[in-house]
Structure formats: structure tokens, C-alpha cells
CSV table of C-alpha atoms and ligand atoms in Angstrom, one decimal:
chain,number,residue,atom,x,y,z
L,1,MET,CA,-9.6,8.5,33.8
L,2,SER,CA,-6.2,9.9,34.2
L,3,LYS,CA,-3.7,10.5,31.4
L,4,ASP,CA,-2.0,7.2,30.4
L,5,THR,CA,1.4,8.2,31.6
L,6,GLN,CA,3.0,4.9,30.5
L,7,ILE,CA,2.2,5.6,26.9
L,8,PHE,CA,2.8,9.4,27.0
L,9,ASN,CA,6.1,8.9,28.6
L,10,LEU,CA,7.2,6.5,25.8
L,11,ILE,CA,6.0,9.1,23.3
L,12,ASP,CA,8.2,11.6,25.0
L,13,GLN,CA,11.1,9.3,24.8
L,14,GLU,CA,10.6,8.8,21.1
L,15,LYS,CA,10.4,12.5,20.6
L,16,GLU,CA,13.8,12.9,22.4
L,17,ARG,CA,15.2,10.1,20.2
L,18,GLN,CA,14.1,11.9,17.1
L,19,LEU,CA,15.4,15.2,18.3
L,20,HIS,CA,18.8,14.1,19.4
L,21,GLY,CA,19.5,11.7,16.5
L,22,LEU,CA,20.5,11.8,12.9
L,23,GLU,CA,17.6,10.4,10.9
L,24,LEU,CA,18.8,8.9,7.6
L,25,ILE,CA,16.1,6.3,6.9
L,26,ALA,CA,15.3,7.2,3.2
L,27,SER,CA,11.5,6.6,3.7
L,28,GLU,CA,11.1,8.8,6.8
L,29,ASN,CA,10.5,12.5,7.3
L,30,PHE,CA,9.3,15.0,9.9
L,31,VAL,CA,6.0,16.7,9.4
L,32,SER,CA,4.8,20.3,10.0
L,33,ASP,CA,2.4,21.3,13.0
L,34,GLY,CA,-0.5,21.4,10.4
L,35,VAL,CA,0.0,17.9,9.3
L,36,MET,CA,0.6,16.7,12.9
L,37,ASN,CA,-2.5,18.5,14.4
L,38,SER,CA,-4.8,17.3,11.7
L,39,MET,CA,-4.0,13.7,12.4
L,40,GLY,CA,-4.6,14.2,16.1
L,41,SER,CA,-8.0,15.9,15.4
L,42,VAL,CA,-11.8,15.2,16.0
L,43,LEU,CA,-11.9,13.7,12.5
L,44,THR,CA,-10.7,10.4,13.8
L,45,ASN,CA,-14.3,10.1,15.3
L,46,LYS,CA,-15.9,10.0,12.0
L,47,TYR,CA,-17.0,7.1,9.8
L,48,ALA,CA,-17.2,7.9,6.1
L,49,GLU,CA,-17.4,4.7,4.0
L,50,GLY,CA,-17.8,5.7,0.4
L,51,LEU,CA,-16.7,8.7,-1.4
L,52,PRO,CA,-17.7,12.6,-1.0
L,53,GLY,CA,-21.2,13.1,-1.9
L,54,LYS,CA,-21.9,9.1,-1.8
L,55,ARG,CA,-21.4,8.0,1.5
L,56,TYR,CA,-22.8,5.1,3.7
L,57,TYR,CA,-23.0,7.2,6.8
L,58,GLY,CA,-24.9,10.5,7.8
L,59,GLY,CA,-22.9,13.7,9.0
L,60,CYS,CA,-20.3,13.6,6.2
L,61,GLU,CA,-20.8,17.2,4.9
L,62,VAL,CA,-17.5,18.4,6.6
L,63,VAL,CA,-15.3,15.6,5.7
L,64,ASP,CA,-16.6,15.5,2.2
L,65,GLN,CA,-15.2,19.1,1.8
L,66,ILE,CA,-11.9,18.0,3.3
L,67,GLU,CA,-11.6,15.0,1.1
L,68,ASN,CA,-12.6,17.0,-2.0
L,69,LEU,CA,-9.8,19.5,-1.2
L,70,ALA,CA,-7.3,16.6,-0.7
L,71,ILE,CA,-8.1,15.3,-4.0
L,72,GLU,CA,-8.1,18.7,-5.8
L,73,ARG,CA,-4.7,19.6,-4.4
L,74,LEU,CA,-3.1,16.2,-5.2
L,75,CYS,CA,-4.4,16.3,-8.8
L,76,LYS,CA,-2.9,20.0,-9.1
L,77,LEU,CA,0.4,18.8,-7.6
L,78,PHE,CA,1.1,15.9,-10.1
L,79,GLY,CA,-1.0,17.1,-13.1
L,80,ALA,CA,-3.3,14.1,-12.4
L,81,GLU,CA,-7.0,14.0,-13.8
L,82,TRP,CA,-8.4,11.8,-11.0
L,83,ALA,CA,-7.2,10.6,-7.6
L,84,ASN,CA,-8.3,8.5,-4.7
L,85,VAL,CA,-6.8,9.7,-1.4
L,86,GLN,CA,-8.2,6.9,0.9
L,87,PRO,CA,-5.6,4.1,0.7
L,88,HIS,CA,-4.2,3.7,4.3
L,89,SER,CA,-0.7,3.1,2.9
L,90,GLY,CA,1.4,2.6,-0.1
L,91,ALA,CA,0.9,-1.2,0.1
L,92,GLN,CA,-3.0,-0.7,0.3
L,93,ALA,CA,-2.9,1.6,-2.7
L,94,ASN,CA,-1.1,-1.1,-4.8
L,95,ALA,CA,-3.3,-3.9,-3.4
L,96,ALA,CA,-6.3,-1.8,-4.8
L,97,VAL,CA,-4.7,-1.3,-8.1
L,98,LEU,CA,-3.7,-5.1,-8.5
L,99,LEU,CA,-7.3,-5.9,-7.5
L,100,ALA,CA,-8.8,-3.6,-10.1
L,101,CYS,CA,-6.6,-4.6,-13.0
L,102,LEU,CA,-5.9,-8.3,-12.5
L,103,LYS,CA,-7.6,-11.7,-12.2
L,104,PRO,CA,-5.8,-14.2,-9.8
L,105,GLY,CA,-3.1,-15.9,-11.8
L,106,ASP,CA,-2.5,-12.9,-14.1
L,107,LYS,CA,1.1,-12.1,-14.7
L,108,ILE,CA,2.8,-9.0,-13.3
L,109,LEU,CA,6.3,-7.8,-14.2
L,110,GLY,CA,8.1,-5.9,-11.3
L,111,PHE,CA,11.5,-4.7,-10.3
L,112,ASP,CA,13.2,-7.4,-8.3
L,113,LEU,CA,13.0,-6.6,-4.5
L,114,SER,CA,16.6,-7.6,-4.1
L,115,HIS,CA,17.5,-5.1,-6.7
L,116,GLY,CA,15.7,-2.2,-5.1
L,117,GLY,CA,12.0,-3.1,-5.8
L,118,HIS,CA,9.2,-3.4,-3.3
L,119,LEU,CA,7.3,-6.2,-1.6
L,120,THR,CA,4.0,-5.3,-3.3
L,121,HIS,CA,5.5,-5.5,-6.7
L,122,GLY,CA,5.4,-9.4,-6.8
L,123,SER,CA,7.4,-10.6,-4.0
L,124,PRO,CA,6.6,-14.3,-3.3
L,125,VAL,CA,6.1,-13.5,0.4
L,126,ASN,CA,3.6,-10.8,-0.3
L,127,PHE,CA,0.0,-11.0,-1.6
L,128,SER,CA,1.2,-9.7,-4.9
L,129,GLY,CA,3.4,-12.8,-5.5
L,130,LYS,CA,1.0,-15.2,-4.0
L,131,LEU,CA,-2.3,-14.3,-5.8
L,132,TYR,CA,-0.6,-13.3,-9.1
L,133,GLU,CA,2.2,-14.7,-11.3
L,134,PRO,CA,5.3,-12.5,-10.6
L,135,HIS,CA,8.1,-12.0,-13.0
L,136,PHE,CA,10.9,-9.6,-12.5
L,137,TYR,CA,13.5,-7.4,-14.2
L,138,GLY,CA,16.5,-6.0,-12.3
L,139,VAL,CA,19.6,-3.7,-12.8
L,140,ASN,CA,22.6,-4.1,-14.9
L,141,LYS,CA,25.4,-5.6,-12.9
L,142,GLU,CA,28.0,-3.2,-14.2
L,143,THR,CA,26.0,0.2,-14.1
L,144,GLY,CA,23.6,-0.6,-11.4
L,145,LEU,CA,21.0,1.1,-13.7
L,146,VAL,CA,17.5,-0.6,-14.4
L,147,ASP,CA,18.0,-2.9,-17.3
L,148,TYR,CA,15.2,-1.9,-19.7
L,149,ASN,CA,16.4,-4.5,-22.2
L,150,MET,CA,15.8,-7.2,-19.6
L,151,MET,CA,12.4,-5.7,-18.9
L,152,GLU,CA,11.7,-5.9,-22.6
L,153,GLU,CA,12.9,-9.3,-22.9
L,154,VAL,CA,10.9,-10.7,-20.1
L,155,ALA,CA,7.7,-8.7,-21.1
L,156,ARG,CA,7.9,-10.2,-24.6
L,157,LYS,CA,8.3,-13.7,-23.3
L,158,GLU,CA,5.8,-13.6,-20.5
L,159,ARG,CA,3.3,-11.0,-21.9
L,160,PRO,CA,2.2,-9.7,-18.4
L,161,GLN,CA,-1.0,-8.0,-17.8
L,162,LEU,CA,0.7,-5.4,-15.6
L,163,ILE,CA,4.2,-3.8,-15.7
L,164,ILE,CA,5.1,-2.2,-12.3
L,165,CYS,CA,7.9,0.4,-12.1
L,166,GLY,CA,9.2,2.3,-9.1
L,167,ALA,CA,11.4,1.3,-6.3
L,168,SER,CA,12.3,1.4,-2.5
L,169,ALA,CA,16.0,1.5,-3.0
L,170,TYR,CA,16.9,3.0,-6.5
L,171,SER,CA,18.7,6.2,-6.8
L,172,ARG,CA,18.1,7.0,-10.4
L,173,ASP,CA,15.4,8.5,-12.5
L,174,TRP,CA,13.1,6.3,-14.6
L,175,ASP,CA,12.6,6.2,-18.3
L,176,TYR,CA,8.7,6.0,-18.5
L,177,ALA,CA,8.5,6.6,-22.3
L,178,ARG,CA,10.7,3.4,-22.8
L,179,ILE,CA,8.4,1.4,-20.4
L,180,ARG,CA,5.3,2.6,-22.2
L,181,LYS,CA,6.7,1.4,-25.5
L,182,ILE,CA,7.3,-2.0,-23.9
L,183,ALA,CA,3.9,-2.1,-22.3
L,184,ASP,CA,2.2,-1.1,-25.6
L,185,GLU,CA,4.1,-3.8,-27.6
L,186,VAL,CA,2.8,-6.7,-25.2
L,187,GLY,CA,-0.6,-5.1,-24.3
L,188,ALA,CA,0.1,-4.4,-20.5
L,189,LEU,CA,-1.1,-1.7,-18.2
L,190,ILE,CA,1.7,0.2,-16.3
L,191,LEU,CA,1.6,1.1,-12.6
L,192,ALA,CA,4.2,3.6,-11.6
L,193,ASP,CA,4.7,3.5,-7.9
L,194,ILE,CA,6.4,6.8,-7.0
L,195,SER,CA,6.3,6.5,-3.2
L,196,HIS,CA,10.0,7.4,-2.7
L,197,PRO,CA,10.7,10.2,-5.2
L,198,ALA,CA,7.1,11.6,-5.1
L,199,GLY,CA,8.2,15.0,-3.8
L,200,LEU,CA,11.0,15.4,-6.3
L,201,ILE,CA,8.5,14.6,-9.1
L,202,ALA,CA,5.9,17.1,-7.8
L,203,THR,CA,8.4,19.9,-8.0
L,204,GLY,CA,9.7,18.9,-11.4
L,205,LEU,CA,13.2,17.7,-10.3
L,206,LEU,CA,12.6,14.2,-11.7
L,207,SER,CA,10.4,13.0,-14.7
L,208,ASN,CA,6.6,12.8,-14.1
L,209,PRO,CA,5.2,9.3,-14.9
L,210,MET,CA,1.7,10.8,-15.4
L,211,GLU,CA,2.2,11.4,-19.3
L,212,HIS,CA,3.2,7.7,-19.9
L,213,CYS,CA,1.9,5.3,-17.2
L,214,HIS,CA,-1.8,4.3,-16.9
L,215,ILE,CA,-1.9,4.4,-13.0
L,216,VAL,CA,0.3,6.1,-10.4
L,217,THR,CA,0.5,5.2,-6.7
L,218,SER,CA,2.4,6.8,-3.9
L,219,THR,CA,2.7,7.0,-0.2
L,220,THR,CA,2.5,10.4,1.3
L,221,HIS,CA,4.8,10.3,4.2
L,222,LYS,CA,8.2,10.0,2.5
L,223,THR,CA,9.6,12.9,0.3
L,224,LEU,CA,6.0,14.3,0.3
L,225,ARG,CA,6.3,15.0,3.9
L,226,GLY,CA,2.8,14.2,4.8
L,227,PRO,CA,1.1,11.8,7.0
L,228,ARG,CA,1.5,8.1,6.8
L,229,GLY,CA,-0.7,7.0,3.9
L,230,GLY,CA,-1.2,6.3,0.2
L,231,VAL,CA,-3.0,7.5,-3.0
L,232,ILE,CA,-3.8,6.4,-6.4
L,233,MET,CA,-3.7,8.8,-9.4
L,234,LEU,CA,-4.8,8.7,-13.1
L,235,GLY,CA,-3.2,10.8,-15.8
L,236,LYS,CA,-4.9,11.9,-19.0
L,237,ASN,CA,-6.2,9.5,-21.8
L,238,PHE,CA,-5.6,6.2,-19.9
L,239,ASP,CA,-9.1,5.4,-19.1
L,240,ASN,CA,-9.5,1.6,-19.1
L,241,PRO,CA,-7.7,0.9,-22.4
L,242,PHE,CA,-8.4,-2.9,-22.0
L,243,GLY,CA,-12.2,-2.6,-21.0
L,244,LEU,CA,-11.7,-4.1,-17.5
L,245,LYS,CA,-14.8,-4.8,-15.6
L,246,TRP,CA,-15.7,-4.9,-11.8
L,247,LYS,CA,-17.5,-7.7,-10.2
L,248,ASN,CA,-21.0,-6.9,-11.3
L,249,GLY,CA,-19.9,-7.2,-14.9
L,250,ASN,CA,-20.4,-3.5,-15.8
L,251,PRO,CA,-17.9,-1.9,-18.0
L,252,LYS,CA,-16.5,0.8,-15.7
L,253,SER,CA,-14.1,3.7,-16.1
L,254,MET,CA,-10.8,3.1,-14.6
L,255,ALA,CA,-11.5,5.6,-12.0
L,256,ALA,CA,-14.6,3.8,-10.9
L,257,LEU,CA,-12.8,0.4,-10.9
L,258,LEU,CA,-10.1,1.9,-8.6
L,259,ASP,CA,-12.6,3.6,-6.3
L,260,ALA,CA,-14.3,0.2,-6.0
L,261,ALA,CA,-11.2,-1.5,-5.5
L,262,VAL,CA,-10.2,0.8,-2.5
L,263,PHE,CA,-13.7,0.6,-1.0
L,264,PRO,CA,-15.3,-1.9,-0.7
L,265,GLY,CA,-12.6,-4.0,-2.4
L,266,THR,CA,-9.8,-3.8,0.1
L,267,GLN,CA,-10.6,-1.2,2.8
L,268,GLY,CA,-13.4,-0.1,5.1
L,269,GLY,CA,-13.8,3.3,6.4
L,270,PRO,CA,-11.4,5.9,5.3
L,271,LEU,CA,-9.2,7.7,7.8
L,272,GLU,CA,-10.6,11.2,7.4
L,273,HIS,CA,-8.1,12.6,10.1
L,274,VAL,CA,-5.3,11.3,7.9
L,275,ILE,CA,-7.0,12.6,4.7
L,276,ALA,CA,-7.1,16.1,6.2
L,277,ALA,CA,-3.4,15.8,7.0
L,278,LYS,CA,-2.9,14.6,3.5
L,279,ALA,CA,-4.5,17.8,2.2
L,280,VAL,CA,-2.5,20.0,4.4
L,281,ALA,CA,0.7,18.4,3.2
L,282,PHE,CA,-0.4,18.7,-0.5
L,283,GLY,CA,-1.2,22.4,0.1
L,284,GLU,CA,2.4,22.8,1.6
L,285,ALA,CA,3.9,20.8,-1.3
L,286,LEU,CA,2.3,23.4,-3.9
L,287,SER,CA,4.2,26.2,-2.1
L,288,ASP,CA,7.6,27.8,-3.4
L,289,GLY,CA,9.0,26.7,0.1
L,290,TYR,CA,8.5,23.0,-0.5
L,291,LYS,CA,10.3,23.4,-3.9
L,292,THR,CA,13.4,24.8,-2.1
L,293,TYR,CA,13.1,22.0,0.3
L,294,THR,CA,13.1,19.4,-2.3
L,295,LYS,CA,16.1,20.9,-4.2
L,296,GLN,CA,18.1,21.0,-0.9
L,297,MET,CA,17.1,17.3,-0.2
L,298,GLN,CA,18.4,16.4,-3.6
L,299,LYS,CA,21.6,18.5,-3.3
L,300,ASN,CA,22.1,17.1,0.2
L,301,ALA,CA,21.9,13.5,-1.2
L,302,ALA,CA,24.3,14.3,-4.2
L,303,VAL,CA,27.0,15.8,-1.9
L,304,MET,CA,26.7,13.0,0.5
L,305,ALA,CA,27.1,10.5,-2.2
L,306,GLU,CA,30.3,12.2,-3.5
L,307,GLU,CA,31.7,12.3,0.0
L,308,PHE,CA,31.1,8.6,0.5
L,309,VAL,CA,32.9,7.9,-3.0
L,310,LYS,CA,35.9,10.0,-1.8
L,311,ARG,CA,36.2,7.8,1.2
L,312,GLY,CA,36.3,4.7,-0.9
L,313,TYR,CA,32.6,3.5,-0.4
L,314,SER,CA,30.8,1.6,-3.3
L,315,ILE,CA,27.6,3.4,-4.3
L,316,ILE,CA,25.2,1.4,-6.4
L,317,SER,CA,25.0,3.2,-9.7
L,318,GLY,CA,27.9,5.5,-8.7
L,319,GLY,CA,25.6,8.2,-7.3
L,320,THR,CA,22.2,9.6,-7.0
L,321,ASP,CA,19.6,11.5,-8.8
L,322,ASN,CA,17.0,11.7,-6.0
L,323,HIS,CA,17.0,11.6,-2.2
L,324,SER,CA,18.6,8.2,-1.5
L,325,ILE,CA,21.9,6.4,-1.7
L,326,LEU,CA,22.5,2.6,-1.7
L,327,ILE,CA,25.8,1.7,-0.3
L,328,ASP,CA,27.6,-1.8,-0.9
L,329,LEU,CA,29.6,-2.4,2.2
L,330,ARG,CA,31.4,-5.4,1.1
L,331,SER,CA,34.6,-3.5,0.3
L,332,LYS,CA,34.5,-2.3,3.9
L,333,GLY,CA,34.2,-5.9,5.4
L,334,VAL,CA,31.0,-5.0,7.2
L,335,THR,CA,27.5,-6.3,6.7
L,336,GLY,CA,24.3,-4.1,6.6
L,337,LYS,CA,23.1,-5.7,9.8
L,338,ASP,CA,26.3,-4.8,11.8
L,339,ALA,CA,26.3,-1.3,10.3
L,340,GLU,CA,22.7,-0.6,11.1
L,341,ASN,CA,23.0,-2.0,14.7
L,342,THR,CA,26.3,-0.1,15.3
L,343,LEU,CA,25.3,3.3,13.8
L,344,VAL,CA,22.2,3.3,16.0
L,345,LYS,CA,24.4,3.2,19.0
L,346,ALA,CA,25.6,6.4,17.9
L,347,ASP,CA,22.1,7.8,17.3
L,348,ILE,CA,22.5,7.4,13.6
L,349,THR,CA,19.5,5.7,12.1
L,350,VAL,CA,19.7,3.9,8.7
L,351,ASN,CA,18.4,0.7,7.4
L,352,LYS,CA,20.2,-2.5,6.2
L,353,ASN,CA,19.4,-3.2,2.7
L,354,MET,CA,20.0,-5.9,0.0
L,355,VAL,CA,22.2,-4.7,-2.8
L,356,PRO,CA,21.8,-6.0,-6.3
L,357,PHE,CA,23.3,-9.5,-6.6
L,358,ASP,CA,23.7,-9.6,-2.8
L,359,THR,CA,25.4,-12.7,-1.3
L,360,GLU,CA,23.8,-12.2,2.2
L,361,SER,CA,20.2,-12.9,3.3
L,362,PRO,CA,17.6,-10.1,3.7
L,363,PHE,CA,18.1,-10.4,7.6
L,364,VAL,CA,21.9,-9.7,7.2
L,365,THR,CA,22.5,-7.9,3.8
L,366,SER,CA,25.6,-6.4,2.3
L,367,GLY,CA,24.2,-2.8,2.2
L,368,ILE,CA,22.7,0.2,3.8
L,369,ARG,CA,20.3,2.7,2.4
L,370,ILE,CA,20.7,6.4,3.4
L,371,GLY,CA,18.3,9.3,2.6
L,372,THR,CA,18.1,12.9,3.0
L,373,PRO,CA,14.3,13.7,3.4
L,374,ALA,CA,14.3,13.8,7.3
L,375,LEU,CA,17.5,15.8,7.9
L,376,THR,CA,16.7,18.3,5.3
L,377,SER,CA,13.3,19.0,7.0
L,378,ARG,CA,15.4,19.7,10.1
L,379,GLY,CA,17.5,22.4,8.3
L,380,VAL,CA,20.6,20.5,7.4
L,381,LYS,CA,22.3,21.9,4.4
L,382,GLU,CA,24.9,20.4,2.0
L,383,ASN,CA,27.9,22.1,3.8
L,384,GLU,CA,27.2,19.7,6.6
L,385,MET,CA,27.3,16.6,4.6
L,386,PRO,CA,31.0,16.1,4.8
L,387,GLN,CA,30.9,16.1,8.5
L,388,ILE,CA,27.9,13.8,8.6
L,389,VAL,CA,29.6,11.3,6.3
L,390,GLU,CA,32.8,11.4,8.3
L,391,LEU,CA,30.7,10.5,11.5
L,392,ILE,CA,29.3,7.6,9.6
L,393,ASP,CA,32.5,6.5,8.2
L,394,LYS,CA,34.0,6.6,11.7
L,395,VAL,CA,31.5,4.2,13.1
L,396,ILE,CA,31.6,1.8,10.2
L,397,THR,CA,35.5,1.7,10.2
L,398,ASN,CA,35.5,1.2,14.1
L,399,ILE,CA,32.6,-1.2,14.3
L,400,ASP,CA,33.9,-2.8,17.6
L,401,ASN,CA,35.4,0.4,19.2
L,402,GLU,CA,33.1,1.5,21.9
L,403,THR,CA,35.0,4.7,22.7
L,404,VAL,CA,35.0,5.8,19.1
L,405,ILE,CA,31.2,5.0,18.8
L,406,SER,CA,30.4,7.0,22.1
L,407,ASP,CA,32.4,10.0,20.9
L,408,VAL,CA,30.4,10.1,17.5
L,409,LYS,CA,27.2,9.9,19.5
L,410,THR,CA,28.2,12.9,21.5
L,411,GLU,CA,28.9,14.7,18.1
L,412,VAL,CA,25.7,13.7,16.5
L,413,ASN,CA,23.7,14.9,19.5
L,414,LYS,CA,25.6,18.2,19.5
L,415,LEU,CA,24.9,18.6,15.7
L,416,MET,CA,21.1,17.6,16.0
L,417,GLY,CA,19.9,18.3,19.6
L,418,HIS,CA,19.4,22.0,19.2
L,419,ARG,CA,17.3,22.0,15.9
L,420,PRO,CA,13.6,21.9,15.7
L,421,LEU,CA,12.2,18.6,14.5
L,422,PHE,CA,10.7,20.6,11.5
L,423,THR,CA,11.6,23.7,9.9
L,424,TRP,CA,10.4,25.9,7.1
L,425,GLU,CA,13.9,27.0,6.1
U,1,DSN,N1,9.1,0.3,3.9
U,1,DSN,C1,9.2,1.3,2.8
U,1,DSN,C2,10.7,1.8,2.7
U,1,DSN,O1,11.3,2.0,3.8
U,1,DSN,O2,11.1,2.1,1.6
U,1,DSN,C3,8.7,0.9,1.6
U,1,DSN,O3,7.4,0.4,1.9
């Protein structure tokens, strides 16, 4: 059979889009050749249900070694005691944790989606809000910071079985010790979902939840710069404090419960080609070069936020500690939807995003979320941030002016087109 030119031409088109554009979606990144090649390898041919050394298929000797290396490297990266690297995504990782820790109808307390949380933290349109009883905390209206008093208040009133911290659109560090105090008072477990800031936590630029939170999940493709996927980790001393049991009624360790909740609980065969790519990414993340990368990503975001403030933009919480910035566009008279749709015409990719206390629907929104993981992987430094913010500002303040938008597109292509998709610098 001949090569599928239809699909491969489209892949080439997508590569050109990525090369020439300015990628500012906070949850996206570009991967190294090592990560990319592992995903496109013969490992995709292999079934390996089960865990290393305990599989339901023969011929797993090699993939066992790969999966063990991924686990070992991940534990080293975050100071974890145990990990499962099989979740196909962050949502799958969270589904497994909820299945392991809760009975249908149990209460969870999560960060409100419209304040920056995630669908799997209890949204009513997600399994987490349908199978369990969700309650929420949010941010303080004045400061834009997580309202721990509200978290405490709701926790005391509802006594949830699980408190979830972590976000998709929150630019500040978390107070894990405070959350632990609240959880201990009401007898709850804590799930920290670090999908967004994982890379900055791994390199010590942000607080590590491992010391305070019972279970930690993450995606591997955002700041961690690995393949699309998820992981679950356990820190020291948190082994099943409430004596949770799996279906057969046996008391089990938390590690065994979580393993069972991934497979057979919520998934079938693991994606060993993706697990190999995770192992490569974790190996890269343990290097000094990756630490330099995460510092640059953080610096780029901080300078970018300052530039937006100088131009009169309203940044939720006034700035950023991590890789992302949430901008309320109401003062500019533009919706998130219009900003996203117009910026993309200039080859600038962002996503519309709800802002806390938003007056628009999730399909329109009042804000945009911007992040620096991807452009930093392409070698963009902080001295280029003023120019990038100027380009974004030009589009937003000339939302109906096709000439200006076309001029910005030319400048974006000049700025980005000559750079490789991924650079070690
Ligand atoms: N969709 C991801 C994000 O963009 O943050 C979260 O799952």
C-alpha cells in the first residue's frame, strides 16, 4: 500500500503552522526528538496489560524495563515513593484516583472551573461531578488568589472525603501545608493535580505538594515537555490513612489501590510507546539544561505579565509565579472568543478562558489564558517579550482591522519561522 498522502500532507501542514506561529497556549509544548521518536516506535505494537513483572501477556521483558525506568526517573524527579505511569492522560489519572478513593455519592471539594479549576475536579458536566457530590472553593474577588478561608469553610460544612487542589488557569503557587491542615481537620484525603506547573515543581521553582498531599497527579505534556499522558504519584507516609479497600474487600496499600484503579479499573492496555517517551522526558527533566529551561519559562511569563500591565491589561492576581497568565479583557471591550479568533488570523495561538466571576458563557468568555512553555522551548528569551506583547496588543486593539492583523502575521512569521521547533538552548 502506498503512503497515505492525504494524512501526511496534513501532518506537514500542521508542522508548518507550528513552525511559523507563536504558540501561547499554556498547556502546550514542543518535544525533543528523543520523546518524538519513542512515540513513533515499535513499542506501539505491544500489549502489556498489568504492571512490570505482573503482565497478562507474554513478551513483556523489554517493555517491563522501559516502564520501570519511567517509574524510577519520575520518582527521582519529584521525590515520590511510588508512581504509576500508565494513565493515558491527566483526566484518566484523576479518574483512577477518584475511583480508588471514593464511593459514588461521596463528596469532593475542588477548585471552581470558572475560577481556574479543571473539569475533572467536580464539574457537573464531567464524570467527577456526576458520580460524586461536588463542592467548590474559588478565588478572592479582590486579590484573585485562592481563598483558603472559603476552602476551610466549605470543608467544615460539607466534610468531603477528598479535597482537590491544582488548576488549569491559576498563576500562583499553592499553600499545600494550609490545605493539609484543613484536610486533617475534616478527615479528607488530598489530591494535588500539578498538571500545569509540574516542570516548575520538579526543578524547585514552586512548592512541591509531595510532602503534604496524599496523592499527586500530573500530565506529562505541558511544562514537563513530554508526550501527551498522565501519571499518579505518592509521597512518603501517606499510605491509605483511612483504610480504603478495593472491590474484593481486601485492605490494600494506597499504591495497590491506585494500580488497580488504573488497570483494570479505568484503562486497558498501557501505551508503552508513550511510556517510553515519558521515560525520555523524565530523563531530560533531570538534567541541568531542563532547570535552565524552566527558569527561562518562568522569567518569560513574569516579563510578559509586566508588559501587559504596562499596556493597561487586567491580569488576574496581578501577575504570575509560574508559566501562565490569565487576562481579563473586559477593560479592553473584547471577549475571549473574539480575541482568540482574531489572534489566530495573525498566527498567534491562545485560548479563550473564563475569568473569575465571569459574566460571559464558557463559549464566549471574558478572558484569554497565555503561557510560555512552548515559545521557551523554541528559544525565545525575556528580551523578546515586549515585542510579543506589542504584537498581541496590536491585534486586540485593532480587532476589526484586517490590514493591521495581516501586518502582525508577517511580523510573527519573521520572528518564529527561522527557529527550530525544539531547542536545547
Ligand atoms: N485542557 C487542558 C488545559 O488546556 O489546561 C487541561 O486539561
